[in-house]
Short mmCIF file of C-alpha atoms in Angstrom, two decimals:
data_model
loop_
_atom_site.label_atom_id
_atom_site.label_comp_id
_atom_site.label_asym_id
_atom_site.label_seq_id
_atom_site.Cartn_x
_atom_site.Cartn_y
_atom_site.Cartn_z
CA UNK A 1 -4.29 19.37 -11.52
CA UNK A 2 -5.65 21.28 -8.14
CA UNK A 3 -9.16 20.97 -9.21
CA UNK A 4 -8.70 17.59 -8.56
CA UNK A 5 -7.42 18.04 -4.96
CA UNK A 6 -9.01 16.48 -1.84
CA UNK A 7 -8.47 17.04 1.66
CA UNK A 8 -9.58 15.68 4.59
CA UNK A 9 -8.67 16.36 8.34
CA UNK A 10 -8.13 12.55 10.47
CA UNK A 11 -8.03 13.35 13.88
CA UNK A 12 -6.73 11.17 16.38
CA UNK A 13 -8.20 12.25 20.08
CA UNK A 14 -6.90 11.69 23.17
CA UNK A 15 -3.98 9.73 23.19
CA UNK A 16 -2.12 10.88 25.81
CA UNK A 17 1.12 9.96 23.35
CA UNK A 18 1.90 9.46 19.93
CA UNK A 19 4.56 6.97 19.20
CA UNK A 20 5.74 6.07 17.00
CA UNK A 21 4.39 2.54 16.81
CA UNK A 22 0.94 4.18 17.23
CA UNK A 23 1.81 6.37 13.91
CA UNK A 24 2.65 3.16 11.67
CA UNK A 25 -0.70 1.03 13.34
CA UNK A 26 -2.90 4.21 12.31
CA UNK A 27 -1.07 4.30 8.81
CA UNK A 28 -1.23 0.66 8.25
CA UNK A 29 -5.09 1.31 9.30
CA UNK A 30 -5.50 3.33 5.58
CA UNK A 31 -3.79 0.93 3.97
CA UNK A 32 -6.08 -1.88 5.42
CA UNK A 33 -9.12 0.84 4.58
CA UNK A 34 -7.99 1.69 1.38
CA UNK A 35 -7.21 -1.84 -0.21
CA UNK A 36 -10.85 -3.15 1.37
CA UNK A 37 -13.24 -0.61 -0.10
CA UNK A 38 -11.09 0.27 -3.53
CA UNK A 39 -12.14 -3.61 -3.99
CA UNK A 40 -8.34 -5.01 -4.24
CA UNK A 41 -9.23 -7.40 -1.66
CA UNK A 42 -12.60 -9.29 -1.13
CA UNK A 43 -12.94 -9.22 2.35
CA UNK A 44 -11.42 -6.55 5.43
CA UNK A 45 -7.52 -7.54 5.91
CA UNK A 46 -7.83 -9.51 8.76
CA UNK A 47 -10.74 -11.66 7.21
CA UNK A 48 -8.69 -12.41 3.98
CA UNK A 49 -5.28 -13.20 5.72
CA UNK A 50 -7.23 -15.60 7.74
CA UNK A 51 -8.33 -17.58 4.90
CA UNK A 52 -5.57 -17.40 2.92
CA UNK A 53 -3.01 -18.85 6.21
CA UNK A 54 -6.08 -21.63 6.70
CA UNK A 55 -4.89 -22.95 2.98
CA UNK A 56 -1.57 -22.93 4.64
CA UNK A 57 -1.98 -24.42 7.12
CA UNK A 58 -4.19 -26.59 5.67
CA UNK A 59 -1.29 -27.73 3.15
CA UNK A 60 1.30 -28.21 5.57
CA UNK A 61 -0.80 -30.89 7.45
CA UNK A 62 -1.48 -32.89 4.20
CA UNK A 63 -5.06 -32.06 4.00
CA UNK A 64 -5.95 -31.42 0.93
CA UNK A 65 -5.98 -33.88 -2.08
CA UNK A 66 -4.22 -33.79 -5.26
CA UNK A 67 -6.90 -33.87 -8.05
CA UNK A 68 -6.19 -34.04 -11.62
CA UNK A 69 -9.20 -31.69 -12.98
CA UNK A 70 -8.53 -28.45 -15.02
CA UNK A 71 -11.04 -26.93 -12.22
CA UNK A 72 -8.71 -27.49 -9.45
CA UNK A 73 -5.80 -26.41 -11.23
CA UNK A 74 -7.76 -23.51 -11.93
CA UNK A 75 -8.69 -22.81 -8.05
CA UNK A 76 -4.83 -23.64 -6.98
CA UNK A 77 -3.74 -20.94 -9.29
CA UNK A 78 -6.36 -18.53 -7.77
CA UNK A 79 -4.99 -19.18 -4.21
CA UNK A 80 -1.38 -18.99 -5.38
CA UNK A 81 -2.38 -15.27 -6.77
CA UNK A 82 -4.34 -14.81 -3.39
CA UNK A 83 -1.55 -15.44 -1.08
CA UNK A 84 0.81 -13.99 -3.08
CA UNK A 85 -1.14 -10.58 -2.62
CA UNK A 86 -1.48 -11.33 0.96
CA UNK A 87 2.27 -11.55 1.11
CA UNK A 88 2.75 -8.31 -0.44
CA UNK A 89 0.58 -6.71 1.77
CA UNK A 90 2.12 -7.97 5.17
CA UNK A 91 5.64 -7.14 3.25
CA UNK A 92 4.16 -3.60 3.14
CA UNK A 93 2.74 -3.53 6.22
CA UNK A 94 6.01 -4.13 7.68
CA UNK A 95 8.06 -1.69 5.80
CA UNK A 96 6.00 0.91 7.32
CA UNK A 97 6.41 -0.24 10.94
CA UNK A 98 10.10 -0.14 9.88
CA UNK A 99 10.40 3.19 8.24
CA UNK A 100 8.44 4.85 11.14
CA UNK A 101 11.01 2.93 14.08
CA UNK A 102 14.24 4.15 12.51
CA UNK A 103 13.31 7.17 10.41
CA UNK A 104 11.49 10.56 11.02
CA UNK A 105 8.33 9.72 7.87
CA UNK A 106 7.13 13.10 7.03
CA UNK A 107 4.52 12.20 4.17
CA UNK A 108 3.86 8.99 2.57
CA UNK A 109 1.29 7.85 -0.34
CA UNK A 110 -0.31 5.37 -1.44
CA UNK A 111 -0.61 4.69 -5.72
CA UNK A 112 -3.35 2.92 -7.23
CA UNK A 113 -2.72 2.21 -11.17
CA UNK A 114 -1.02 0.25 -13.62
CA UNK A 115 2.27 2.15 -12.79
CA UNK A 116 4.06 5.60 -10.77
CA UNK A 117 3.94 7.24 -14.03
CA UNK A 118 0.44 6.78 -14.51
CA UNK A 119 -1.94 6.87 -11.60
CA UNK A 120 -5.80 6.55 -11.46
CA UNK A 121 -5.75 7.40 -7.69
CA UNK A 122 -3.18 8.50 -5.22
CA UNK A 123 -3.53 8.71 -1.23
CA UNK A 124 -0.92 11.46 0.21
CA UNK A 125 -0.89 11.18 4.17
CA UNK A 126 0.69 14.14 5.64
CA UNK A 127 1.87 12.88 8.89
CA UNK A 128 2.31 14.71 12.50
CA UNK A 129 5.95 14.21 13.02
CA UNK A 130 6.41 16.91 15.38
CA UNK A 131 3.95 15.63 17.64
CA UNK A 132 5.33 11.88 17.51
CA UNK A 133 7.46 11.20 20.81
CA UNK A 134 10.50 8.63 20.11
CA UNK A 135 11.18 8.83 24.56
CA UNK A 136 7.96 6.64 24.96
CA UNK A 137 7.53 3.12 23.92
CA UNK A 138 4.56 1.66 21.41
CA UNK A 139 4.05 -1.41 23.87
CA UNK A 140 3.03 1.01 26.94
CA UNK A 141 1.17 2.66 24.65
CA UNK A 142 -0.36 0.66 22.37
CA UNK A 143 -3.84 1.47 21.50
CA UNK A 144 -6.85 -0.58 21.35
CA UNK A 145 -7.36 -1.44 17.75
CA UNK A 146 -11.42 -0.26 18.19
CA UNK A 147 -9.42 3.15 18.97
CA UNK A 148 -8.30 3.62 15.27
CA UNK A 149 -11.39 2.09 13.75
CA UNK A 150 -13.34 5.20 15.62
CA UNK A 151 -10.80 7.70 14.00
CA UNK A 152 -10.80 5.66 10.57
CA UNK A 153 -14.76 6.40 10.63
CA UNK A 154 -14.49 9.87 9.07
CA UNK A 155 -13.44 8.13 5.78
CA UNK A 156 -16.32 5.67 5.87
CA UNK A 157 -18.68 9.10 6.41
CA UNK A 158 -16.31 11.18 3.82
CA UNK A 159 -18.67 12.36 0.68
CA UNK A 160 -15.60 12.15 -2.23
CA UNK A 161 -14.45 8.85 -1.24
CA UNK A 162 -17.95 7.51 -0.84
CA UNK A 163 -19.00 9.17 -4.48
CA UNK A 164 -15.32 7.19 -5.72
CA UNK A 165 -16.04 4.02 -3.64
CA UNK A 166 -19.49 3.49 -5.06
CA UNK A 167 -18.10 3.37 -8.51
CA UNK A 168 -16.94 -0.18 -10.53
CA UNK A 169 -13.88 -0.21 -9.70
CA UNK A 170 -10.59 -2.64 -11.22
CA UNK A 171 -8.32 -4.44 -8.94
CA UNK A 172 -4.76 -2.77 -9.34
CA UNK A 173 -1.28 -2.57 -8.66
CA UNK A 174 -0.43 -0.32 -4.94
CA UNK A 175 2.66 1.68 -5.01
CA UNK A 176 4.50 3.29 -2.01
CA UNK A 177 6.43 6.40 -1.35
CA UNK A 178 7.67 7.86 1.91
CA UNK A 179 9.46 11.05 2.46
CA UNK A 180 11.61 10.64 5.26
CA UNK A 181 13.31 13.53 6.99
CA UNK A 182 16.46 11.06 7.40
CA UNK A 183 20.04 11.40 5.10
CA UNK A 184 19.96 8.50 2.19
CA UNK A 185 22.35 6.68 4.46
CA UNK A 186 20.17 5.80 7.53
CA UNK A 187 17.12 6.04 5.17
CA UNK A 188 18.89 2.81 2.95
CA UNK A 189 19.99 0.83 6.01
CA UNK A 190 16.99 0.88 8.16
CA UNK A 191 15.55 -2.35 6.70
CA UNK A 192 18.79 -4.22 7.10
CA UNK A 193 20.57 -5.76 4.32
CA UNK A 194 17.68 -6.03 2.13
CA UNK A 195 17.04 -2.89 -0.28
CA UNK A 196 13.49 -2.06 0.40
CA UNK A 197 13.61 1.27 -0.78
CA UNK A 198 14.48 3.16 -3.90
CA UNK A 199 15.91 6.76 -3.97
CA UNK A 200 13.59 9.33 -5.92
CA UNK A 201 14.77 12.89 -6.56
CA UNK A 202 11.51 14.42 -6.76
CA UNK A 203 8.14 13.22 -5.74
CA UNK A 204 5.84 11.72 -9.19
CA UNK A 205 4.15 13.68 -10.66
CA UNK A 206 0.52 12.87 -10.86
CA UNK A 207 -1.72 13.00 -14.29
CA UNK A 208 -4.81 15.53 -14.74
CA UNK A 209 -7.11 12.38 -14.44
CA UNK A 210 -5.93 11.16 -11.24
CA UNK A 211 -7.79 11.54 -8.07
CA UNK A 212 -5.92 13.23 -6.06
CA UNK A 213 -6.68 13.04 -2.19
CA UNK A 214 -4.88 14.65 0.95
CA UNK A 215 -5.44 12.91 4.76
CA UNK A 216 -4.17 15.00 7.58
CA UNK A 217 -3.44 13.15 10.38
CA UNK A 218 -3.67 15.55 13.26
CA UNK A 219 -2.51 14.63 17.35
CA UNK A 220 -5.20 16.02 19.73
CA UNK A 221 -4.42 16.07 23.04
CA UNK A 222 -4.27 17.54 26.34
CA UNK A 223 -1.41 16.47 27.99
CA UNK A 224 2.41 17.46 26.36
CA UNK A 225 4.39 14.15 25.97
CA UNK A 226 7.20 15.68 26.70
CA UNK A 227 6.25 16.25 30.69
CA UNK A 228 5.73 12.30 30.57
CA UNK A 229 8.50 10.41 32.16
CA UNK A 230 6.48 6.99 32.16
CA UNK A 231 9.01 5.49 29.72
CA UNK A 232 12.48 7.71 29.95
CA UNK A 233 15.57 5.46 30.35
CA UNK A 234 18.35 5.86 32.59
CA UNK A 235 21.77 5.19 30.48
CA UNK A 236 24.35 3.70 32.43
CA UNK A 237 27.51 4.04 31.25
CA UNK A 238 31.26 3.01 32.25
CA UNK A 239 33.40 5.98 32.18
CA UNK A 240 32.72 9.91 31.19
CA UNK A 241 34.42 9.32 27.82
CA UNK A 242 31.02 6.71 26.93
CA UNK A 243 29.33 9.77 28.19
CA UNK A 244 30.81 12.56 26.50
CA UNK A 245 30.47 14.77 28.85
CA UNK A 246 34.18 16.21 27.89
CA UNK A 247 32.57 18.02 24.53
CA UNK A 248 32.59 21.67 24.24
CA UNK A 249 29.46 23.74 24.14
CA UNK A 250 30.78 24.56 20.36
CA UNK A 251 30.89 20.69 19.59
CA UNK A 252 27.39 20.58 21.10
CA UNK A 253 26.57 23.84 19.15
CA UNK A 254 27.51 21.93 16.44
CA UNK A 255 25.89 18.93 16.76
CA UNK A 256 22.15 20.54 17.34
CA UNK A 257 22.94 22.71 14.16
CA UNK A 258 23.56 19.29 12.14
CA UNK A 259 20.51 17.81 13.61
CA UNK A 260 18.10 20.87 12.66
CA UNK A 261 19.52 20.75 8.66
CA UNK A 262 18.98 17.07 8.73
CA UNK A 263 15.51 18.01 10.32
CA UNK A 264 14.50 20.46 7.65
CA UNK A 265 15.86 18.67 4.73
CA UNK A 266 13.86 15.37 3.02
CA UNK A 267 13.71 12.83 0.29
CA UNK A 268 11.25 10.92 -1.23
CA UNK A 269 11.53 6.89 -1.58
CA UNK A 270 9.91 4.45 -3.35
CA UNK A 271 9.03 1.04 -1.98
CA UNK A 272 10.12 -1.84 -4.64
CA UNK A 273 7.05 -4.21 -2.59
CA UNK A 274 4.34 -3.49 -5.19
CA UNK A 275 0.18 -5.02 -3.99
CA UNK A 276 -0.92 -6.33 -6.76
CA UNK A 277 -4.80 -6.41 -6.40
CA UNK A 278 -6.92 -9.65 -5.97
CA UNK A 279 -10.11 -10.39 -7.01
CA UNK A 280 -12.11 -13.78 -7.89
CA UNK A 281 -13.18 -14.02 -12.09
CA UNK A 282 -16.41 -13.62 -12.52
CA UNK A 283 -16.34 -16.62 -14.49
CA UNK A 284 -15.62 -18.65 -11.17
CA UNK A 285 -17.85 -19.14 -7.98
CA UNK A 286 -16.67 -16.81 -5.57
CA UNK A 287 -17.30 -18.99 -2.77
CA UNK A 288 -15.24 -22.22 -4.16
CA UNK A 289 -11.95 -20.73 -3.41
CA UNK A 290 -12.56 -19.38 -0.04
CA UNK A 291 -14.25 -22.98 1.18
CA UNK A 292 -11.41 -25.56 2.76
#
């Protein structure tokens, strides 16, 4: 199974701070990447939702006529199946965002096959949570979206993914799994009521035939975001008790100690939002179901 092993270094340079809003944009980034050149979309992510919320909108003004032909039933159930992976995706999408605001993501990755059990590809992303700084917020530092397309262009230049890229390949189904160095507890409730996420015990194992590939996402920078104090808050609080300033130095003693075994400890989750792959037949014009 190592044989099969690929890694490759991402580097994101000079952002003066990594947030964790930054993190999840750059993540969502491969996933956009990923679903556009393994061919489970036609066009780049923002070219495809575009089309697909044009035949919503579209609908919702009464624009479109009802015809009785087997050839526009045939297109309607194409652009059911269409937004229905567009859906997915922004479901996806989201959960990331999510995972990354309320829990510390250590690793995630990405599944390409007919099931977990069974994978022709899988995408680990080893993330920098060390580096990511929870004292800043994404909004002062969001980044221009040219800014991850630059660090996104070492994939586009990467030898193994171009050599599996170039291949035929078969829209699919895309799992996801996070580890999240968070107890099950905050881990289940960070996406509110709804369960988004499924406890694993161990991480899947892959198959001998599955690609296997490893991104690094590595924080350059020179300046420590810690010695930043563009976005630190100033708590106000009522009385000393809000405070607690009256705990002990064993009480805080304790407290750090609790924090450091939830630190070093993990689990691995499994997303129950499933992309399922789209692509036009190839008995049907591929430009009749994009056209308004």
């Amino acid at each position: 199974m190592d044989q099969n092993i690929k890694i490759i270094d991402l580097k994101l340079d000079n952002i003066e701070v990594l947030t964790t809003g930054t993190a999840a944009e750059f993540v969502n980034g491969i996933l956009d990447f990923l679903l556009y050149q393994r061919r489970q979309i036609p066009f780049v992510y923002k070219t495809y939702k575009y089309y697909v919320d044009k035949w919503s909108d579209a609908e919702g003004s009464g624009e479109t006529k009802d015809r009785e032909s087997f050839a526009h039933y045939q297109l309607n159930q194409q652009r059911s199946k269409a937004k229905a992976t567009k859906q997915s995706i922004s479901d996806m999408r989201e959960l990331i965002r999510q995972a990354f605001r309320t829990s510390e993501v250590k690793s995630l990755r990405f599944l390409f096959g007919n099931s977990t059990f069974m994978p022709s590809e899988a995408y680990t992303l080893h993330i920098p949570h060390d580096s990511i700084s929870r004292d800043h917020f994404y909004e002062h530092h969001a980044l221009p979206e040219f800014r991850i397309n630059q660090a996104l262009l070492r994939l586009l230049t990467c030898e193994e993914l171009y050599t599996l890229f170039s291949t035929e390949l078969n829209a699919t189904n895309v799992f996801l799994e996070m580890e999240l160095l968070t107890n099950a507890e905050n881990a289940k409730g960070c996406h509110g009521d709804s369960v988004n996420l499924i406890p694993k015990d161990v991480m899947s194992q892959l198959p001998r035939s599955c690609k296997n590939i490893h991104l690094n996402l590595l924080h350059c920078s020179d300046n420590i975001s810690t010695e930043l104090q563009c976005c630190k808050d100033l708590a106000i609080y009522q009385d000393l008790g809000l405070l607690k300033l009256d705990k002990s130095e064993e009480d805080d003693s304790r407290t750090n100690d609790s924090l450091e075994a939830t630190k070093e400890s993990s689990c691995w989750w499994q997303a129950e939002i499933i992309v399922r792959g789209f692509r036009v037949p190839a008995n049907q014009k591929s430009g009749c179901i994009w056209s308004s």
